[in-house]
PDB file of C-alpha atoms and ligand atoms in Angstrom:
ATOM      1  CA  MET A   1     -56.257  96.266  48.641  1.00 57.00           C
ATOM      2  CA  ALA A   2     -53.302  93.900  48.444  1.00 85.00           C
ATOM      3  CA  VAL A   3     -50.694  93.908  45.857  1.00 94.00           C
ATOM      4  CA  ASN A   4     -50.932  92.711  42.525  1.00 97.00           C
ATOM      5  CA  LEU A   5     -48.183  90.146  42.051  1.00 97.00           C
ATOM      6  CA  GLU A   6     -49.937  88.492  38.768  1.00 97.00           C
ATOM      7  CA  ALA A   7     -49.213  92.310  37.672  1.00 97.00           C
ATOM      8  CA  TYR A   8     -46.264  92.777  38.867  1.00 98.00           C
ATOM      9  CA  GLN A   9     -44.743  89.791  37.342  1.00 98.00           C
ATOM     10  CA  LYS A  10     -46.113  90.546  34.241  1.00 98.00           C
ATOM     11  CA  LEU A  11     -44.785  93.853  34.211  1.00 98.00           C
ATOM     12  CA  LEU A  12     -41.488  92.569  35.286  1.00 97.00           C
ATOM     13  CA  ARG A  13     -40.493  90.667  32.582  1.00 97.00           C
ATOM     14  CA  GLU A  14     -42.034  92.973  30.007  1.00 97.00           C
ATOM     15  CA  LEU A  15     -39.497  95.608  31.738  1.00 98.00           C
ATOM     16  CA  ASP A  16     -36.634  92.899  31.421  1.00 97.00           C
ATOM     17  CA  GLU A  17     -36.898  92.528  28.139  1.00 95.00           C
ATOM     18  CA  LYS A  18     -36.118  96.321  27.542  1.00 97.00           C
ATOM     19  CA  GLY A  19     -33.556  96.503  30.482  1.00 98.00           C
ATOM     20  CA  VAL A  20     -35.768  99.174  31.947  1.00 98.00           C
ATOM     21  CA  THR A  21     -35.621  99.396  35.928  1.00 98.00           C
ATOM     22  CA  LEU A  22     -39.194  99.227  37.859  1.00 98.00           C
ATOM     23  CA  VAL A  23     -39.587 101.405  40.588  1.00 98.00           C
ATOM     24  CA  ALA A  24     -43.088 100.406  42.741  1.00 98.00           C
ATOM     25  CA  VAL A  25     -44.445 104.091  43.728  1.00 98.00           C
ATOM     26  CA  SER A  26     -45.632 102.545  47.800  1.00 97.00           C
ATOM     27  CA  LYS A  27     -47.037 106.686  48.639  1.00 96.00           C
ATOM     28  CA  THR A  28     -49.692 106.162  50.921  1.00 94.00           C
ATOM     29  CA  LYS A  29     -49.818 102.162  51.039  1.00 95.00           C
ATOM     30  CA  PRO A  30     -49.231 101.006  54.692  1.00 95.00           C
ATOM     31  CA  ALA A  31     -45.589  98.964  55.304  1.00 96.00           C
ATOM     32  CA  GLU A  32     -47.278  94.968  54.866  1.00 96.00           C
ATOM     33  CA  ASP A  33     -47.832  96.202  50.816  1.00 96.00           C
ATOM     34  CA  ILE A  34     -44.320  96.837  50.451  1.00 98.00           C
ATOM     35  CA  ARG A  35     -43.108  93.583  52.837  1.00 98.00           C
ATOM     36  CA  ALA A  36     -45.054  91.579  50.470  1.00 97.00           C
ATOM     37  CA  LEU A  37     -43.569  92.735  46.976  1.00 98.00           C
ATOM     38  CA  TYR A  38     -40.229  92.504  48.527  1.00 98.00           C
ATOM     39  CA  GLU A  39     -40.847  89.242  49.521  1.00 97.00           C
ATOM     40  CA  ALA A  40     -41.613  88.994  45.553  1.00 97.00           C
ATOM     41  CA  GLY A  41     -37.680  89.888  45.520  1.00 98.00           C
ATOM     42  CA  HIS A  42     -38.936  93.784  44.637  1.00 98.00           C
ATOM     43  CA  ARG A  43     -36.096  96.240  46.152  1.00 98.00           C
ATOM     44  CA  ASP A  44     -36.752  99.423  44.310  1.00 98.00           C
ATOM     45  CA  PHE A  45     -38.874 101.377  46.079  1.00 98.00           C
ATOM     46  CA  GLY A  46     -40.584 104.944  45.648  1.00 98.00           C
ATOM     47  CA  GLU A  47     -42.492 107.196  47.630  1.00 98.00           C
ATOM     48  CA  ASN A  48     -43.341 111.000  47.687  1.00 96.00           C
ATOM     49  CA  TYR A  49     -43.224 112.286  51.159  1.00 97.00           C
ATOM     50  CA  VAL A  50     -40.838 112.145  53.569  1.00 98.00           C
ATOM     51  CA  GLN A  51     -42.230 111.702  56.921  1.00 97.00           C
ATOM     52  CA  GLU A  52     -43.479 108.244  55.187  1.00 97.00           C
ATOM     53  CA  LEU A  53     -40.878 108.143  53.790  1.00 98.00           C
ATOM     54  CA  ALA A  54     -38.973 108.316  56.755  1.00 98.00           C
ATOM     55  CA  THR A  55     -41.244 106.349  58.823  1.00 97.00           C
ATOM     56  CA  LYS A  56     -41.411 103.222  56.520  1.00 98.00           C
ATOM     57  CA  ALA A  57     -37.417 102.790  55.699  1.00 98.00           C
ATOM     58  CA  GLY A  58     -37.356 102.100  59.801  1.00 97.00           C
ATOM     59  CA  GLU A  59     -39.737  99.860  59.601  1.00 97.00           C
ATOM     60  CA  LEU A  60     -38.765  97.535  56.473  1.00 98.00           C
ATOM     61  CA  PRO A  61     -35.918  96.016  56.190  1.00 98.00           C
ATOM     62  CA  ALA A  62     -32.388  97.544  55.283  1.00 97.00           C
ATOM     63  CA  ASP A  63     -31.076  96.632  51.968  1.00 98.00           C
ATOM     64  CA  ILE A  64     -34.481  98.078  50.257  1.00 98.00           C
ATOM     65  CA  ARG A  65     -33.386 101.204  47.599  1.00 98.00           C
ATOM     66  CA  TRP A  66     -35.341 103.873  48.184  1.00 98.00           C
ATOM     67  CA  HIS A  67     -36.002 106.225  45.565  1.00 98.00           C
ATOM     68  CA  PHE A  68     -37.866 109.763  46.426  1.00 98.00           C
ATOM     69  CA  ILE A  69     -39.981 110.839  44.189  1.00 98.00           C
ATOM     70  CA  GLY A  70     -41.688 113.795  45.357  1.00 95.00           C
ATOM     71  CA  HIS A  71     -40.274 117.703  45.662  1.00 94.00           C
ATOM     72  CA  LEU A  72     -37.935 117.486  48.240  1.00 96.00           C
ATOM     73  CA  GLN A  73     -38.140 120.948  50.299  1.00 96.00           C
ATOM     74  CA  SER A  74     -34.544 121.747  51.359  1.00 97.00           C
ATOM     75  CA  ASN A  75     -35.075 122.283  54.751  1.00 97.00           C
ATOM     76  CA  LYS A  76     -36.514 118.082  54.774  1.00 98.00           C
ATOM     77  CA  VAL A  77     -33.521 117.078  52.987  1.00 98.00           C
ATOM     78  CA  LYS A  78     -31.896 115.967  56.344  1.00 98.00           C
ATOM     79  CA  TYR A  79     -34.141 113.643  57.189  1.00 98.00           C
ATOM     80  CA  ILE A  80     -33.795 110.999  53.999  1.00 98.00           C
ATOM     81  CA  ALA A  81     -29.521 111.634  54.219  1.00 98.00           C
ATOM     82  CA  PRO A  82     -28.746 108.748  55.762  1.00 98.00           C
ATOM     83  CA  PHE A  83     -30.401 106.549  53.260  1.00 98.00           C
ATOM     84  CA  VAL A  84     -32.038 108.076  50.213  1.00 98.00           C
ATOM     85  CA  HIS A  85     -30.697 105.944  47.381  1.00 98.00           C
ATOM     86  CA  LEU A  86     -31.613 108.219  44.356  1.00 98.00           C
ATOM     87  CA  VAL A  87     -33.533 111.473  44.869  1.00 98.00           C
ATOM     88  CA  HIS A  88     -35.882 112.124  41.721  1.00 98.00           C
ATOM     89  CA  GLY A  89     -36.483 115.581  41.538  1.00 94.00           C
ATOM     90  CA  VAL A  90     -34.003 117.846  42.045  1.00 97.00           C
ATOM     91  CA  ASP A  91     -34.839 121.103  40.496  1.00 95.00           C
ATOM     92  CA  SER A  92     -33.083 123.949  42.315  1.00 95.00           C
ATOM     93  CA  GLU A  93     -29.466 124.943  42.974  1.00 95.00           C
ATOM     94  CA  LYS A  94     -30.549 125.002  46.493  1.00 96.00           C
ATOM     95  CA  LEU A  95     -31.512 121.488  46.769  1.00 97.00           C
ATOM     96  CA  LEU A  96     -28.168 120.594  44.825  1.00 97.00           C
ATOM     97  CA  ARG A  97     -26.518 122.866  48.179  1.00 97.00           C
ATOM     98  CA  GLU A  98     -28.445 121.543  50.482  1.00 98.00           C
ATOM     99  CA  ILE A  99     -28.025 117.450  49.607  1.00 98.00           C
ATOM    100  CA  ASN A 100     -24.983 118.186  49.204  1.00 98.00           C
ATOM    101  CA  LYS A 101     -24.392 119.679  52.256  1.00 98.00           C
ATOM    102  CA  GLN A 102     -26.275 116.414  54.046  1.00 98.00           C
ATOM    103  CA  ALA A 103     -24.525 114.293  52.631  1.00 98.00           C
ATOM    104  CA  GLN A 104     -21.157 115.349  53.347  1.00 98.00           C
ATOM    105  CA  LYS A 105     -22.303 114.970  57.004  1.00 98.00           C
ATOM    106  CA  HIS A 106     -23.169 111.286  56.594  1.00 98.00           C
ATOM    107  CA  ASN A 107     -19.676 110.909  54.812  1.00 98.00           C
ATOM    108  CA  ARG A 108     -21.690 109.562  51.687  1.00 98.00           C
ATOM    109  CA  VAL A 109     -22.372 110.382  48.001  1.00 98.00           C
ATOM    110  CA  ILE A 110     -25.655 110.914  47.443  1.00 98.00           C
ATOM    111  CA  ASP A 111     -27.379 109.840  43.692  1.00 98.00           C
ATOM    112  CA  CYS A 112     -29.446 112.651  42.112  1.00 98.00           C
ATOM    113  CA  LEU A 113     -31.581 113.386  38.262  1.00 98.00           C
ATOM    114  CA  LEU A 114     -32.454 116.497  37.619  1.00 98.00           C
ATOM    115  CA  GLN A 115     -36.059 117.215  36.572  1.00 97.00           C
ATOM    116  CA  VAL A 116     -36.911 118.521  33.810  1.00 97.00           C
ATOM    117  CA  HIS A 117     -40.376 120.504  33.278  1.00 96.00           C
ATOM    118  CA  ILE A 118     -41.534 119.300  30.276  1.00 95.00           C
ATOM    119  CA  ALA A 119     -45.120 118.628  30.653  1.00 93.00           C
ATOM    120  CA  ARG A 120     -47.667 121.837  29.451  1.00 88.00           C
ATOM    121  CA  GLU A 121     -49.167 122.570  32.556  1.00 81.00           C
ATOM    122  CA  GLU A 122     -47.549 125.800  34.619  1.00 75.00           C
ATOM    123  CA  THR A 123     -48.101 123.158  37.889  1.00 70.00           C
ATOM    124  CA  LYS A 124     -45.488 120.553  37.451  1.00 69.00           C
ATOM    125  CA  PHE A 125     -41.999 120.915  38.677  1.00 86.00           C
ATOM    126  CA  GLY A 126     -38.896 120.975  37.377  1.00 95.00           C
ATOM    127  CA  MET A 127     -35.966 123.149  35.489  1.00 96.00           C
ATOM    128  CA  ASP A 128     -35.677 124.285  32.025  1.00 95.00           C
ATOM    129  CA  GLU A 129     -32.926 124.216  29.298  1.00 96.00           C
ATOM    130  CA  THR A 130     -31.293 126.926  31.046  1.00 96.00           C
ATOM    131  CA  GLU A 131     -31.321 126.348  34.395  1.00 96.00           C
ATOM    132  CA  LEU A 132     -30.277 122.860  33.606  1.00 97.00           C
ATOM    133  CA  GLU A 133     -27.469 123.616  31.890  1.00 97.00           C
ATOM    134  CA  ALA A 134     -26.531 125.393  34.568  1.00 96.00           C
ATOM    135  CA  ALA A 135     -27.466 122.760  37.364  1.00 96.00           C
ATOM    136  CA  LEU A 136     -24.961 120.529  35.054  1.00 96.00           C
ATOM    137  CA  GLN A 137     -22.262 123.525  35.084  1.00 95.00           C
ATOM    138  CA  SER A 138     -22.125 123.936  39.232  1.00 91.00           C
ATOM    139  CA  GLN A 139     -21.556 120.268  39.520  1.00 87.00           C
ATOM    140  CA  GLU A 140     -17.659 120.528  40.639  1.00 86.00           C
ATOM    141  CA  ALA A 141     -19.389 122.526  43.619  1.00 93.00           C
ATOM    142  CA  TYR A 142     -21.081 119.266  45.173  1.00 97.00           C
ATOM    143  CA  PRO A 143     -18.709 116.600  45.447  1.00 97.00           C
ATOM    144  CA  ASN A 144     -21.069 114.616  48.041  1.00 98.00           C
ATOM    145  CA  LEU A 145     -23.481 114.673  45.128  1.00 97.00           C
ATOM    146  CA  ARG A 146     -23.309 112.698  41.820  1.00 97.00           C
ATOM    147  CA  VAL A 147     -25.812 113.287  39.485  1.00 98.00           C
ATOM    148  CA  CYS A 148     -27.027 110.303  37.612  1.00 98.00           C
ATOM    149  CA  GLY A 149     -29.709 111.284  35.375  1.00 98.00           C
ATOM    150  CA  LEU A 150     -32.855 113.528  34.509  1.00 98.00           C
ATOM    151  CA  MET A 151     -36.077 112.651  35.254  1.00 98.00           C
ATOM    152  CA  GLY A 152     -39.302 114.007  33.845  1.00 97.00           C
ATOM    153  CA  MET A 153     -42.985 113.503  33.947  1.00 96.00           C
ATOM    154  CA  ALA A 154     -45.088 114.372  31.062  1.00 96.00           C
ATOM    155  CA  SER A 155     -48.335 115.996  30.690  1.00 95.00           C
ATOM    156  CA  PHE A 156     -51.528 115.013  32.199  1.00 92.00           C
ATOM    157  CA  THR A 157     -53.128 114.276  29.308  1.00 93.00           C
ATOM    158  CA  GLY A 158     -54.979 111.445  27.121  1.00 93.00           C
ATOM    159  CA  ASN A 159     -53.057 112.723  24.046  1.00 96.00           C
ATOM    160  CA  THR A 160     -50.525 109.990  23.394  1.00 97.00           C
ATOM    161  CA  GLU A 161     -48.915 111.894  20.467  1.00 97.00           C
ATOM    162  CA  VAL A 162     -48.113 115.135  23.324  1.00 97.00           C
ATOM    163  CA  VAL A 163     -46.939 112.835  26.069  1.00 97.00           C
ATOM    164  CA  ALA A 164     -44.797 111.168  23.501  1.00 98.00           C
ATOM    165  CA  LYS A 165     -43.296 114.723  22.741  1.00 98.00           C
ATOM    166  CA  GLU A 166     -42.970 115.470  25.662  1.00 97.00           C
ATOM    167  CA  PHE A 167     -40.346 112.450  26.204  1.00 98.00           C
ATOM    168  CA  ARG A 168     -38.977 112.464  23.003  1.00 98.00           C
ATOM    169  CA  HIS A 169     -37.274 116.095  24.377  1.00 98.00           C
ATOM    170  CA  LEU A 170     -36.277 114.625  27.826  1.00 98.00           C
ATOM    171  CA  ALA A 171     -34.699 111.321  26.137  1.00 98.00           C
ATOM    172  CA  ALA A 172     -32.928 113.937  23.996  1.00 98.00           C
ATOM    173  CA  LEU A 173     -31.614 115.832  26.561  1.00 98.00           C
ATOM    174  CA  PHE A 174     -30.766 113.149  28.174  1.00 98.00           C
ATOM    175  CA  ARG A 175     -28.306 111.714  25.313  1.00 98.00           C
ATOM    176  CA  LYS A 176     -26.787 114.880  24.982  1.00 98.00           C
ATOM    177  CA  TYR A 177     -25.519 114.854  28.346  1.00 97.00           C
ATOM    178  CA  GLU A 178     -24.915 111.067  28.837  1.00 97.00           C
ATOM    179  CA  ALA A 179     -21.651 110.761  28.018  1.00 97.00           C
ATOM    180  CA  LYS A 180     -20.235 113.938  28.541  1.00 96.00           C
ATOM    181  CA  LYS A 181     -21.538 113.691  32.014  1.00 96.00           C
ATOM    182  CA  ARG A 182     -22.132 110.249  32.250  1.00 96.00           C
ATOM    183  CA  PHE A 183     -25.479 110.196  33.034  1.00 98.00           C
ATOM    184  CA  THR A 184     -26.910 106.640  33.306  1.00 98.00           C
ATOM    185  CA  VAL A 185     -30.972 106.875  34.024  1.00 98.00           C
ATOM    186  CA  LEU A 186     -33.572 108.963  32.312  1.00 98.00           C
ATOM    187  CA  SER A 187     -36.668 108.276  34.523  1.00 98.00           C
ATOM    188  CA  MET A 188     -39.714 108.447  32.584  1.00 98.00           C
ATOM    189  CA  GLY A 189     -43.386 106.669  32.770  1.00 98.00           C
ATOM    190  CA  MET A 190     -45.639 105.967  35.168  1.00 98.00           C
ATOM    191  CA  SER A 191     -49.065 103.609  35.599  1.00 97.00           C
ATOM    192  CA  SER A 192     -50.601 105.223  32.494  1.00 96.00           C
ATOM    193  CA  ASP A 193     -48.090 107.003  30.471  1.00 97.00           C
ATOM    194  CA  TYR A 194     -45.195 103.895  30.815  1.00 98.00           C
ATOM    195  CA  LYS A 195     -45.282 102.384  27.614  1.00 98.00           C
ATOM    196  CA  ILE A 196     -45.087 105.658  25.434  1.00 98.00           C
ATOM    197  CA  ALA A 197     -41.615 106.663  27.745  1.00 98.00           C
ATOM    198  CA  VAL A 198     -40.186 103.118  27.112  1.00 98.00           C
ATOM    199  CA  ALA A 199     -40.654 103.707  23.520  1.00 98.00           C
ATOM    200  CA  GLU A 200     -38.953 106.705  23.458  1.00 98.00           C
ATOM    201  CA  GLY A 201     -36.017 105.619  25.411  1.00 98.00           C
ATOM    202  CA  SER A 202     -36.763 105.752  29.277  1.00 98.00           C
ATOM    203  CA  ASN A 203     -34.219 102.675  31.247  1.00 98.00           C
ATOM    204  CA  LEU A 204     -36.695 103.652  34.912  1.00 98.00           C
ATOM    205  CA  VAL A 205     -40.307 103.576  35.281  1.00 98.00           C
ATOM    206  CA  ARG A 206     -42.052 104.764  37.988  1.00 98.00           C
ATOM    207  CA  ILE A 207     -45.102 102.619  38.487  1.00 98.00           C
ATOM    208  CA  GLY A 208     -47.346 102.793  41.584  1.00 98.00           C
ATOM    209  CA  SER A 209     -51.051 102.293  40.273  1.00 97.00           C
ATOM    210  CA  ILE A 210     -51.017  98.873  38.027  1.00 97.00           C
ATOM    211  CA  LEU A 211     -49.308  97.235  41.467  1.00 98.00           C
ATOM    212  CA  PHE A 212     -50.494  98.049  44.335  1.00 96.00           C
ATOM    213  CA  GLY A 213     -54.254  99.474  43.202  1.00 92.00           C
ATOM    214  CA  GLU A 214     -55.917 103.465  42.831  1.00 88.00           C
ATOM    215  CA  ARG A 215     -54.642 105.124  46.182  1.00 84.00           C
ATOM    216  CA  GLN A 216     -57.582 106.229  48.439  1.00 75.00           C
ATOM    217  CA  TYR A 217     -56.226 109.510  48.418  1.00 64.00           C
ATOM    218  CA  PRO A 218     -54.736 111.968  45.762  1.00 57.00           C
ATOM    219  CA  PRO A 219     -51.018 112.665  45.838  1.00 54.00           C
ATOM    220  CA  LEU A 220     -50.358 116.146  47.438  1.00 51.00           C
ATOM    221  CA  GLY A 221     -48.130 117.330  45.397  1.00 46.00           C
TER     222      GLY A 221
HETATM  223  C1  PLP B 301     -47.115 108.888  42.223  1.00 85.33           C
HETATM  224  C2  PLP B 301     -46.418 108.868  41.196  1.00 85.33           C
HETATM  225  C3  PLP B 301     -45.844 107.943  40.324  1.00 85.33           C
HETATM  226  C4  PLP B 301     -46.434 106.445  40.100  1.00 85.33           C
HETATM  227  O1  PLP B 301     -47.942 107.100  39.758  1.00 85.33           O
HETATM  228  P1  PLP B 301     -49.294 105.980  39.181  1.00 85.33           P
HETATM  229  O2  PLP B 301     -49.697 106.988  38.495  1.00 85.33           O
HETATM  230  O3  PLP B 301     -49.615 105.366  40.663  1.00 85.33           O
HETATM  231  O4  PLP B 301     -48.499 105.235  38.813  1.00 85.33           O
HETATM  232  C5  PLP B 301     -44.543 108.075  39.677  1.00 85.33           C
HETATM  233  N1  PLP B 301     -43.992 109.538  39.156  1.00 85.33           N
HETATM  234  C6  PLP B 301     -44.242 110.396  40.224  1.00 85.33           C
HETATM  235  C7  PLP B 301     -43.114 111.323  40.249  1.00 85.33           C
HETATM  236  C8  PLP B 301     -45.326 110.237  41.218  1.00 85.33           C
HETATM  237  O5  PLP B 301     -45.698 111.227  42.471  1.00 85.33           O
END
């Protein structure tokens, strides 16, 4: 299935009005789908798998801003460190250390978001509040990394009140640190729940299915 440009324009108008950034999640989709959206003017794309991202980045225009939104393993940071624009799912001290190290090698500062566990499900990644506080305090040890804000995923449920409550919790944490830590990005919301996320204060949404159609195989995690 090709890119739905009509849905893209509609979504963009809706988000622009509220000052919300759209990251087009292109995981599992072919490079030509990304190119179609690129030609419509889009520059922010999100991918979940390191190998897939590295391959696509090599094939596509260099001015694309690549967001890594999956669960990043420390031993794979090196493959995306030269070019990644923003790493969304940072959830351990080990990963912070490795990102800083690889960024140093490439003489750059890598922007990151700390992932907070807000869902009811055990399986979703992310820090709890104590780990978040500790990670924010350790920042000075990592001069080649900049924590720009927070990212989170709500429970996978049709219960919109539960989803709203989880996003509200993340937004409150974001505001708690916003001034002191100079946070600028609150990444929350996907195709199924972005309206709730935006209503609760998100300023960046990660959207795949609405733009590219359903994925042929499920995300690997
Ligand atoms: C796949 C994915 C998305 C996009 O999901 P859609 O439901 O297709 O919009 C957003 N965020 C993360 C972390 C993802 O893995």
